[in-house]
Coordinates of C-alpha atoms (C1' of nucleotides) in Angstrom, one line a residue:
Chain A
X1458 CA 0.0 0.0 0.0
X1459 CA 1.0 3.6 -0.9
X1460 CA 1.2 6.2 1.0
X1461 CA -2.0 7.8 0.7
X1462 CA -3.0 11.7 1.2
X1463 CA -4.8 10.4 4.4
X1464 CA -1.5 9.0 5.9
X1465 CA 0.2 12.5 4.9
X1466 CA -2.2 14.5 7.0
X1467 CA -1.8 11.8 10.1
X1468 CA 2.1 11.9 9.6
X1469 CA 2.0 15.9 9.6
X1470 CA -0.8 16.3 12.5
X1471 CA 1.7 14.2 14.7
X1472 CA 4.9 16.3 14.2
X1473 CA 3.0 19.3 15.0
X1474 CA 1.8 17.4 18.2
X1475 CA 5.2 15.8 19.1
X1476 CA 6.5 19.8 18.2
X1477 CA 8.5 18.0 15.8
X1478 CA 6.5 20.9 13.7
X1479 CA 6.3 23.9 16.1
X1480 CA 3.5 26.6 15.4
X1481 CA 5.0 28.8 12.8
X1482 CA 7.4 25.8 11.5
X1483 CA 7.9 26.0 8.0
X1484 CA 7.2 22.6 6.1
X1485 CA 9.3 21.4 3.1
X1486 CA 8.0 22.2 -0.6
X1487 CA 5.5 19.5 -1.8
X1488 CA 8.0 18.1 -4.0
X1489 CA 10.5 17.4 -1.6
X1490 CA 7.5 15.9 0.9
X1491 CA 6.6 13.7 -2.6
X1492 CA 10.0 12.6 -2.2
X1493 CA 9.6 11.9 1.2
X1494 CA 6.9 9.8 1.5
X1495 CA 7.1 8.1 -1.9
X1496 CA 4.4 9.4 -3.6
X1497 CA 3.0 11.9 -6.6
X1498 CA 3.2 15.9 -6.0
X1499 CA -0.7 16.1 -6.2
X1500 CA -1.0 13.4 -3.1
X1501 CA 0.9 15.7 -1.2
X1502 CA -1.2 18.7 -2.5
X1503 CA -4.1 16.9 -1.8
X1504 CA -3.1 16.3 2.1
X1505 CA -1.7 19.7 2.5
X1506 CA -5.0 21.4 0.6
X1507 CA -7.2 19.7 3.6
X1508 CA -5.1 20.4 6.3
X1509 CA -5.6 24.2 5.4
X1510 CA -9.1 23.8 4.8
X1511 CA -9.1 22.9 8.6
X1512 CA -7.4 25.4 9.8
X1513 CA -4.0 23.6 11.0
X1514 CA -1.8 24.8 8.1
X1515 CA -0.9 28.1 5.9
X1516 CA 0.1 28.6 2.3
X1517 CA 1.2 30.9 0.3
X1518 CA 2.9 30.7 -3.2
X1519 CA 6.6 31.2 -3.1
X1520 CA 6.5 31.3 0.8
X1521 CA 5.4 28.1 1.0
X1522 CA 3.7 26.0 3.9
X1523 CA 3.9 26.4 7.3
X1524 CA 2.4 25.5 10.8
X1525 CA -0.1 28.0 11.8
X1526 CA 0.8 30.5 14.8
X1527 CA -2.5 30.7 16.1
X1528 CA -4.5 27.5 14.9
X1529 CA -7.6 29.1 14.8
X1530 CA -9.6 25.9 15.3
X1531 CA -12.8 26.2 13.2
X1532 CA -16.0 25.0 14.3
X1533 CA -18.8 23.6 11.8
X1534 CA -22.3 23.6 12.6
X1535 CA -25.2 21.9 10.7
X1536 CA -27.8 23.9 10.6
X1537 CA -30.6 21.3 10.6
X1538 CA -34.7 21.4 10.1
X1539 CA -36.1 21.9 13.5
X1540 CA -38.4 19.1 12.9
X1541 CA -35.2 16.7 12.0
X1542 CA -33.7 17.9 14.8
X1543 CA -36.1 16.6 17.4
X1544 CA -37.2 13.3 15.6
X1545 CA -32.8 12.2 15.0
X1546 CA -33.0 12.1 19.0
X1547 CA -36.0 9.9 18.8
X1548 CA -38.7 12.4 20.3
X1549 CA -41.9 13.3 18.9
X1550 CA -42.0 16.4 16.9
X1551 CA -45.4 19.0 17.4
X1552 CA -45.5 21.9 15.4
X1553 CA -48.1 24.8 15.8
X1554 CA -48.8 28.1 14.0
X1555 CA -49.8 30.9 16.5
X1556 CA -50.0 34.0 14.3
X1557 CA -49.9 34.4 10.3
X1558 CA -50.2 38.6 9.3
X1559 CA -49.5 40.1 6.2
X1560 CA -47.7 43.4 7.1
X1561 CA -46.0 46.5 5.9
X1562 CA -42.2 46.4 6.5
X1563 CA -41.2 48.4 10.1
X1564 CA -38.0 50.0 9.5
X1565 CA -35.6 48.0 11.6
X1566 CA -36.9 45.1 9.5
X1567 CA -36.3 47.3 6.1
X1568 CA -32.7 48.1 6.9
X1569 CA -32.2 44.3 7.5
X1570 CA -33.7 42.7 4.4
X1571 CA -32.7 45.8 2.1
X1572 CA -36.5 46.5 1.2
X1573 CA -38.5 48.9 0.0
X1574 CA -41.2 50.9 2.3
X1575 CA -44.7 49.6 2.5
X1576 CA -43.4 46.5 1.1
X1577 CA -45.6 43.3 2.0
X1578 CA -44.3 41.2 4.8
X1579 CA -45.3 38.5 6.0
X1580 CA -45.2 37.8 9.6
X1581 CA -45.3 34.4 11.4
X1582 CA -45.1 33.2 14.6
X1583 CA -44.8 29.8 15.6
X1584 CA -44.0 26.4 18.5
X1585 CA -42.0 23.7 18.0
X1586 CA -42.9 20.9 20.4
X1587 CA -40.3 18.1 21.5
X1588 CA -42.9 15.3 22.8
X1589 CA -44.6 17.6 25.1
X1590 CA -42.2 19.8 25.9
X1591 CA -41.6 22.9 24.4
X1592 CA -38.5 23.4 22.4
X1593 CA -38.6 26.5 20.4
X1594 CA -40.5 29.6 19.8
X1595 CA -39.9 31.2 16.6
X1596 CA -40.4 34.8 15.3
X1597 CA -40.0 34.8 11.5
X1598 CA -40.7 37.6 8.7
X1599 CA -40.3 36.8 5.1
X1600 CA -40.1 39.1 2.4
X1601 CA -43.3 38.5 0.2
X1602 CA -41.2 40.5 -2.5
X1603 CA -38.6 37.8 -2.5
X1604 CA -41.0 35.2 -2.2
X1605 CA -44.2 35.8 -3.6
X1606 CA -45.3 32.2 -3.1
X1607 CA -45.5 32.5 0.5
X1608 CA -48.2 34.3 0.8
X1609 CA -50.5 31.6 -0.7
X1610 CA -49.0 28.5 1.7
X1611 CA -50.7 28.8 5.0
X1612 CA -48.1 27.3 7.2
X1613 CA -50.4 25.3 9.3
X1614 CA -48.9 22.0 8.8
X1615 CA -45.6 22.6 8.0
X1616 CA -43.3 25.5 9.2
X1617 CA -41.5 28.2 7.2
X1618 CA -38.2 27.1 8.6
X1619 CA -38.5 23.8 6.4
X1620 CA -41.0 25.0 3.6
X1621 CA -38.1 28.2 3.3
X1622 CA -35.6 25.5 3.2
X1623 CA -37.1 23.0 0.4
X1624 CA -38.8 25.9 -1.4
X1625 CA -35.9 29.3 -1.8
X1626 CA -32.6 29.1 -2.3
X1627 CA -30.6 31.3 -0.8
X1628 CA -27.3 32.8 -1.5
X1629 CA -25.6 34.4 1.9
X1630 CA -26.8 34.0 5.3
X1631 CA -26.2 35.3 8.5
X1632 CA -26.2 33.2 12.0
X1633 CA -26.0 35.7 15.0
X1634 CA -25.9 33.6 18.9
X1635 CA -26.8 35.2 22.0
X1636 CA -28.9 35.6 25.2
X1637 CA -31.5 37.1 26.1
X1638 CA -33.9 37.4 29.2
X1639 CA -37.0 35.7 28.4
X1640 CA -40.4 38.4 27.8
X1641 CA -43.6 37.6 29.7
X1642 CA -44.8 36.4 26.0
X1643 CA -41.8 34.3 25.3
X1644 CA -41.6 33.0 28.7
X1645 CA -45.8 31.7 28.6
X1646 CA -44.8 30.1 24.6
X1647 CA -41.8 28.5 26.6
X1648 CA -43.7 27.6 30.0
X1649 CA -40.8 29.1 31.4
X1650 CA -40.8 32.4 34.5
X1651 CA -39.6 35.6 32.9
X1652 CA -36.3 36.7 32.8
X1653 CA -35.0 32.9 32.6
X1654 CA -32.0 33.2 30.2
X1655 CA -32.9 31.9 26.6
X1656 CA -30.7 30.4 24.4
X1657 CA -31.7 33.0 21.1
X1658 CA -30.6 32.6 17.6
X1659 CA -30.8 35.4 14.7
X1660 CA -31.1 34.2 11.4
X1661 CA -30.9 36.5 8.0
X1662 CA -30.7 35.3 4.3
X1663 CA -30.7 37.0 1.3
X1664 CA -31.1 35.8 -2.6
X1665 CA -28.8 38.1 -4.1
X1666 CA -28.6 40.7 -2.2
X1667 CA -32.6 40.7 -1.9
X1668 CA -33.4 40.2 1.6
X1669 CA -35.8 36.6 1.8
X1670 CA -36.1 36.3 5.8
X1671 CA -35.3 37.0 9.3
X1672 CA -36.0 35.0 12.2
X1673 CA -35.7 35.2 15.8
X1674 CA -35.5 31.3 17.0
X1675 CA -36.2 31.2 21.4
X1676 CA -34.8 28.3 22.5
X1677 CA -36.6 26.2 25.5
X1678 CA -34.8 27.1 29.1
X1679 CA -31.4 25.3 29.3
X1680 CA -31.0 24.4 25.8
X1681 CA -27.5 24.0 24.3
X1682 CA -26.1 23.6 21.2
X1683 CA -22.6 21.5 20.9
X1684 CA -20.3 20.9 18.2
X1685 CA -16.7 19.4 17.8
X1686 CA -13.5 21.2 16.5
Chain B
X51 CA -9.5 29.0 -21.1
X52 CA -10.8 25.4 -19.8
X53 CA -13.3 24.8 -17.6
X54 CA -12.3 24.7 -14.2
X55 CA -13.7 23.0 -11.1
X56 CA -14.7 26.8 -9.7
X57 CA -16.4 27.3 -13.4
X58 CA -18.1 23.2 -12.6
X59 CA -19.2 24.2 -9.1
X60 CA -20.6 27.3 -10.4
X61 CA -22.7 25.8 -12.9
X62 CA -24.3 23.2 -10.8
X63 CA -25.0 25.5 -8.6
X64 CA -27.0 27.4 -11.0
X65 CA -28.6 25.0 -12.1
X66 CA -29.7 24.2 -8.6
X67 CA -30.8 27.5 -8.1
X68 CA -33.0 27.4 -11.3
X69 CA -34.7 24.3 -10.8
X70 CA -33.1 22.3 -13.5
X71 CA -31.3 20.6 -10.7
X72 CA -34.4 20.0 -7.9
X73 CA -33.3 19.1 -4.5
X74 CA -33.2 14.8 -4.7
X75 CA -32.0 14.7 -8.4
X76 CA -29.2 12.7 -9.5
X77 CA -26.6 14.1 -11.3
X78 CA -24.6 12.7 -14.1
X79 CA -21.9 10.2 -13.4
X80 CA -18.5 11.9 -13.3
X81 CA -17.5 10.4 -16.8
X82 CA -20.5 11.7 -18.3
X83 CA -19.9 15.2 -16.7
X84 CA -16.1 15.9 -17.6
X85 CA -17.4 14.5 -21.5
X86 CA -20.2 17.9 -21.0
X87 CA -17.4 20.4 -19.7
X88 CA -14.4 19.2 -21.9
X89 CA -12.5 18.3 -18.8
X90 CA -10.6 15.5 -17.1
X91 CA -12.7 13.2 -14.5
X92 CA -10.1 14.4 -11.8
X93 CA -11.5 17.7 -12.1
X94 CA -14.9 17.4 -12.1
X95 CA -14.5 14.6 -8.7
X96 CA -12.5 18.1 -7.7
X97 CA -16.0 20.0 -7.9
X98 CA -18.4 17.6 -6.8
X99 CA -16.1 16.8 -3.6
X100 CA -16.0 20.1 -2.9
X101 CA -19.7 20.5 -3.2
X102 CA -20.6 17.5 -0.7
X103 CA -18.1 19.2 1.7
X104 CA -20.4 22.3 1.1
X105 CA -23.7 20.1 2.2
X106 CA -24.7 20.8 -1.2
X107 CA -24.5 17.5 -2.7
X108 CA -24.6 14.4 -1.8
X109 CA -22.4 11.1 -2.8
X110 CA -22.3 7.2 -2.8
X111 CA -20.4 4.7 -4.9
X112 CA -22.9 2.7 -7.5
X113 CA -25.9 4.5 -6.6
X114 CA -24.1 8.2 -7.8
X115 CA -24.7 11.9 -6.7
X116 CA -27.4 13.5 -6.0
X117 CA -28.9 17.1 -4.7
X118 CA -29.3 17.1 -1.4
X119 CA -33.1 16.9 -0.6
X120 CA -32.7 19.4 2.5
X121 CA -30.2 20.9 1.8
X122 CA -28.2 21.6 5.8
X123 CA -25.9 24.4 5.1
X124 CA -23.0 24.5 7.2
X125 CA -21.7 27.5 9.8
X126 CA -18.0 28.1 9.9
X127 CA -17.0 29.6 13.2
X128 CA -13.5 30.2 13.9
X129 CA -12.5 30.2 17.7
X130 CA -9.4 33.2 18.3
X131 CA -7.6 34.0 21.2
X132 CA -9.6 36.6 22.9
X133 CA -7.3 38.8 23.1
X134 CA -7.0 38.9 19.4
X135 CA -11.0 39.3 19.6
X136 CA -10.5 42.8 21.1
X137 CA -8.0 44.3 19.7
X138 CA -9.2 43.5 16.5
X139 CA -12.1 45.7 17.1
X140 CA -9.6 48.5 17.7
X141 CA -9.7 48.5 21.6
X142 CA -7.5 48.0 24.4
X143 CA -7.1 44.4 25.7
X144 CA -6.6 43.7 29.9
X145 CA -6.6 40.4 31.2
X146 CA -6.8 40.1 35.6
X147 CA -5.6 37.0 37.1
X148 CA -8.3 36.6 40.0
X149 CA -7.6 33.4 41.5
X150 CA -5.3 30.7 40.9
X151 CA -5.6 26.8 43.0
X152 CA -4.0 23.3 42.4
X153 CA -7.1 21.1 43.5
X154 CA -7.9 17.8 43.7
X155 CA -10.5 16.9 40.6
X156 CA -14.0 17.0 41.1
X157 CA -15.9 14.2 40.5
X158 CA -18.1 16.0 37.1
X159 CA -14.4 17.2 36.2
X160 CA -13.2 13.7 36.6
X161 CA -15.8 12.6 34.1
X162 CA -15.6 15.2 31.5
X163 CA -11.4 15.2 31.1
X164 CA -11.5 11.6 31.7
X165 CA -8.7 11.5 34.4
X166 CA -8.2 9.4 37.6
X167 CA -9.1 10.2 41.3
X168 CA -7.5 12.4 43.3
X169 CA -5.2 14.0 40.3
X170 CA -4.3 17.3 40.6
X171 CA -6.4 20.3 38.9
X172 CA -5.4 24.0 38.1
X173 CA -8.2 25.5 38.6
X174 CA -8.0 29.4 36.9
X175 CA -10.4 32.0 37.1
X176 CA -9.9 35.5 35.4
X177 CA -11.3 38.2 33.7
X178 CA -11.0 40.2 29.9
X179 CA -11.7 43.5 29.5
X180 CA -12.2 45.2 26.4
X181 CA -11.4 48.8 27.2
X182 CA -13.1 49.3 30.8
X183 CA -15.6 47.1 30.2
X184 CA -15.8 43.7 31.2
X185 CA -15.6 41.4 28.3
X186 CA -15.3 37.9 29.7
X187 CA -15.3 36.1 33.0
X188 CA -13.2 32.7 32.6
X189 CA -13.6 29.4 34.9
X190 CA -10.9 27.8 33.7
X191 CA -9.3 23.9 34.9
X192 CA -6.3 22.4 33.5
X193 CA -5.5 18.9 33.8
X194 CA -2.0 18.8 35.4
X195 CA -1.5 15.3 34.6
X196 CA -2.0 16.3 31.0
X197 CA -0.1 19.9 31.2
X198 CA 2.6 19.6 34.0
X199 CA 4.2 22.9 32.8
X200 CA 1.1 24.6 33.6
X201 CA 2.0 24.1 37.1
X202 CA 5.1 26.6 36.3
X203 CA 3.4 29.4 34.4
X204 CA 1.7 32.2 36.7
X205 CA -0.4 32.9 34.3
X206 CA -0.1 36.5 36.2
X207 CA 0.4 38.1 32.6
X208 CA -0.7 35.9 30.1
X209 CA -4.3 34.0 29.9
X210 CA -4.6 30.2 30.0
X211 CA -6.2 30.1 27.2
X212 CA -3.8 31.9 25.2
X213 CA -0.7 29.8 27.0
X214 CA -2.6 26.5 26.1
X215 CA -3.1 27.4 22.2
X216 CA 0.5 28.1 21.9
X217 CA 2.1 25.1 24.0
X218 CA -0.3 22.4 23.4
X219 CA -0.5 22.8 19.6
X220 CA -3.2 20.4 18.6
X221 CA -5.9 19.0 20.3
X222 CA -9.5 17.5 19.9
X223 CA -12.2 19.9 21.1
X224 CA -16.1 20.5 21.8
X225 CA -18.0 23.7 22.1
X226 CA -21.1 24.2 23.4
X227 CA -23.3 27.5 23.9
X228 CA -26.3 28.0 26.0
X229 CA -27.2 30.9 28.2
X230 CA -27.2 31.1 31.8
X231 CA -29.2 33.4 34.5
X232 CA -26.1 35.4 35.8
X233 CA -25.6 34.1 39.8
X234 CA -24.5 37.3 41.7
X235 CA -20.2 36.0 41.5
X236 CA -20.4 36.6 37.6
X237 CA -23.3 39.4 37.6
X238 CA -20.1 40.9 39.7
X239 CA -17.4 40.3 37.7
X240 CA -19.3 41.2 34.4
X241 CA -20.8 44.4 35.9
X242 CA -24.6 43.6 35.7
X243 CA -27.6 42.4 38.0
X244 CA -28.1 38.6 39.3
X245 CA -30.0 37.0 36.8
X246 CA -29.0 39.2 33.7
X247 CA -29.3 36.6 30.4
X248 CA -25.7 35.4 29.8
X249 CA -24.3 33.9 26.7
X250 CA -21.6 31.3 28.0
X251 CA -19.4 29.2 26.1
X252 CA -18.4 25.1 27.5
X253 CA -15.0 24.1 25.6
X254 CA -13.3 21.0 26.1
X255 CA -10.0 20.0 24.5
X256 CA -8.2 16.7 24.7
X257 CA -5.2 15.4 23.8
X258 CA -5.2 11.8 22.4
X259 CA -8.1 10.6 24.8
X260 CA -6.8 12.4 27.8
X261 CA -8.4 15.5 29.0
X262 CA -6.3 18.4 28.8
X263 CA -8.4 21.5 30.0
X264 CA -12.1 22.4 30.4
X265 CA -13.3 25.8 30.2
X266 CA -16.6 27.7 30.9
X267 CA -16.8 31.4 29.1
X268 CA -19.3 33.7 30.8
X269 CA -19.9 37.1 28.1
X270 CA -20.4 40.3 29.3
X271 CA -24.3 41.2 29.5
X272 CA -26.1 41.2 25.2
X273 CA -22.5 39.8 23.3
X274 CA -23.8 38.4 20.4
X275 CA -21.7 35.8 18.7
X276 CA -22.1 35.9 14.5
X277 CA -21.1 34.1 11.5
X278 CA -21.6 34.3 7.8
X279 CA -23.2 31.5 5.9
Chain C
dT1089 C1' -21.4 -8.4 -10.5
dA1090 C1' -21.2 -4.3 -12.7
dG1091 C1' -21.2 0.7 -12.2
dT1092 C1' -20.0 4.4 -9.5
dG1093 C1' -17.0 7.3 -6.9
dG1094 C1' -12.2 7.3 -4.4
dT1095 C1' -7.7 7.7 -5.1
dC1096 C1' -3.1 7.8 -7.2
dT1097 C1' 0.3 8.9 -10.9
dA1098 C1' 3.7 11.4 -13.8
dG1099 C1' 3.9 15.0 -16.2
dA1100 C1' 2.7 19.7 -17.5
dC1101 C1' 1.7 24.8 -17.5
dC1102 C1' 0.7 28.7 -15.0
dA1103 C1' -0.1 32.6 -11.4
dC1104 C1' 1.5 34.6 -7.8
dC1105 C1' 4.6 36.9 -5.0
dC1106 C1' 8.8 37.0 -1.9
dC1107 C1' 13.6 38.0 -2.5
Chain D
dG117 C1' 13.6 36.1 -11.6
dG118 C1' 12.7 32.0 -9.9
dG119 C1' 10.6 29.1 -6.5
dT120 C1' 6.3 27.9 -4.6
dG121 C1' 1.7 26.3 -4.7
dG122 C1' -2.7 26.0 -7.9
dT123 C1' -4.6 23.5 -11.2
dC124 C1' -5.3 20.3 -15.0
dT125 C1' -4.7 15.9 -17.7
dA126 C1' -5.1 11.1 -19.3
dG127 C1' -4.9 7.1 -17.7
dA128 C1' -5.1 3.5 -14.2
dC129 C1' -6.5 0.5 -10.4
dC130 C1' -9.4 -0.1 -6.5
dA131 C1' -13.4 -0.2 -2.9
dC132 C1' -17.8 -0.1 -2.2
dT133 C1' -22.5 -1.2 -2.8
dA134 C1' -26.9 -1.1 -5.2
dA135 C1' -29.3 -3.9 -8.2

DNA sequence: TAGTGGTCTAGACCACCCC
DNA sequence: GGGTGGTCTAGACCACTAA
């Protein structure tokens, strides 16, 4: 067996552990690491392409490779249906739609989606059950500009999150994590007190520079969200 | 100019985007597709790779590649030094040593860094300040079994987390976020009222199995952590 | 078992950018 | 200017797995 572009990347991620590689150590040229380890330049470029992509390495033409100084460890989050979500950890999912209002943009919301005034919106507000639990609150506006379509779905069975998902593509988004102290309203939707710190999560898209959504997700009392680096 | 595998990935996407491409179709086999773009296979399997690391597509041998039906887009986060987070933002960093123990582990501790009974714990706790506000309050244990040097370092001037990044290079990790009801310690520390939401940050890092450090990052009062889709 | 993606090769040309 | 990585090719063999 050759030495394959997985075996590269173990090889390299245990001289950077053993400090053989310190942080900031420059690595040989891919063709002298080809010559190393007995195999083609593009193995090599294929192994040291990855280990950039996960945030160990640095490259630059001419400079070459090198161990980062900082390894800025990157995290990935899925960014699942809420209704997948719930059901992959084997609970029963409950959905309900609370309010469905066709509005005129308010201007916080214009300056987010890059509307125009008196521009249709509409404005939905939703549960998502976990068994019987609750499990999220969500505060959604959608850009009936963008999305013309939505005003003729009535969201009753299904929610936006997941008919958004299967139905617009999207171009950019933005994620934005925080806390907040739970309202009276958000607290009764969440059968929590108020003020009991909510896991909240911002969400923005845009086709194209057109704004399609924002949401404000509430997250039940003591939910967290885990990834690995 | 030929096609290249940004050009390939460009197109499928648009075709995506315009329907041609509906989420669930198969694609092509990888023959067929380099024979369409007037390209080698190794460039297209470039493209489509790329795309499945995306969430875009997905991939398996026989049965061929397909359009995601729900299509999970994926958050990149990339977790800096704090430090770096500040003065990045153009203001002044200060980091306060407040307390500084050898214990013996706790028994959730000894769980969660996977380490025997009765080894020995650094436990840290200090604060960031962005300017003269407080930025971050950090509970902080090391492992010494893991990281004896740690037992060496004061720590007086530089923060553990920044001392761990650069002397133990690599290491597994998890993340998670929730947000917690301020208890009056960090409503202190951070300069707010008991209860105030907080957004706090978990980490855990190991080294080849073994525990190295566990960390819980309390933000000051309505930080709001954001990424780009 | 046959078709698909997964990987590797040996060579080539090129763009970039530090020296 | 010259060395580095970035990319592409045409061909090959292999591993997996759906049919």
């Amino acid at each position: 067996m050759r030495t394959s572009y997985h075996d590269i990347k173990a090889i390299v991620l245990t001289r950077i552990r053993d400090n053989t590689l310190p942080p900031g150590a420059n690595l040989p040229g891919e063709i002298d690491l080809a010559k190393e380890f007995g195999c083609a330049r593009a193995t090599v470029n294929r192994a040291m392409r990855e280990l950039v992509d996960e945030g160990i390495l640095e490259r630059k033409r001419k400079a070459g490779t090198k161990v980062k100084s900082s390894p800025t460890r990157r995290a990935l989050f899925s960014i699942p249906i809420v209704r997948e979500e719930i059901t992959n950890t084997g609970q029963k999912y409950r959905y309900v739609l609370i309010a469905n209002d066709v509005i005129s943009s308010p201007g916080w919301l214009r300056a987010r989606l890059n509307v125009k005034k008196d521009q249709p919106i509409l404005h939905l507000r939703c549960m998502h059950y976990a068994g019987s639990d609750p499990y999220q609150f969500e505060d959604r506006w959608i850009n009936l500009a963008a999305v013309p379509r939505a005003a003729d779905f009535d969201f009753e069975d299904m929610g936006p999150n997941e008919w958004l998902v299967r139905e617009v593509p999207f171009t950019e988004g933005e994620l934005v994590f925080s806390a907040t102290n739970a309202s009276n309203e958000v607290a009764n939707f969440l059968d929590t007190s108020d003020g009991t710190a909510i896991f909240t999560v911002e969400r923005t898209t845009w086709l194209d520079k057109l704004g399609v959504t924002y949401a404000r997700l509430y997250f039940a009392r003591d939910h967290k969200m885990s990834t690995r680096l």
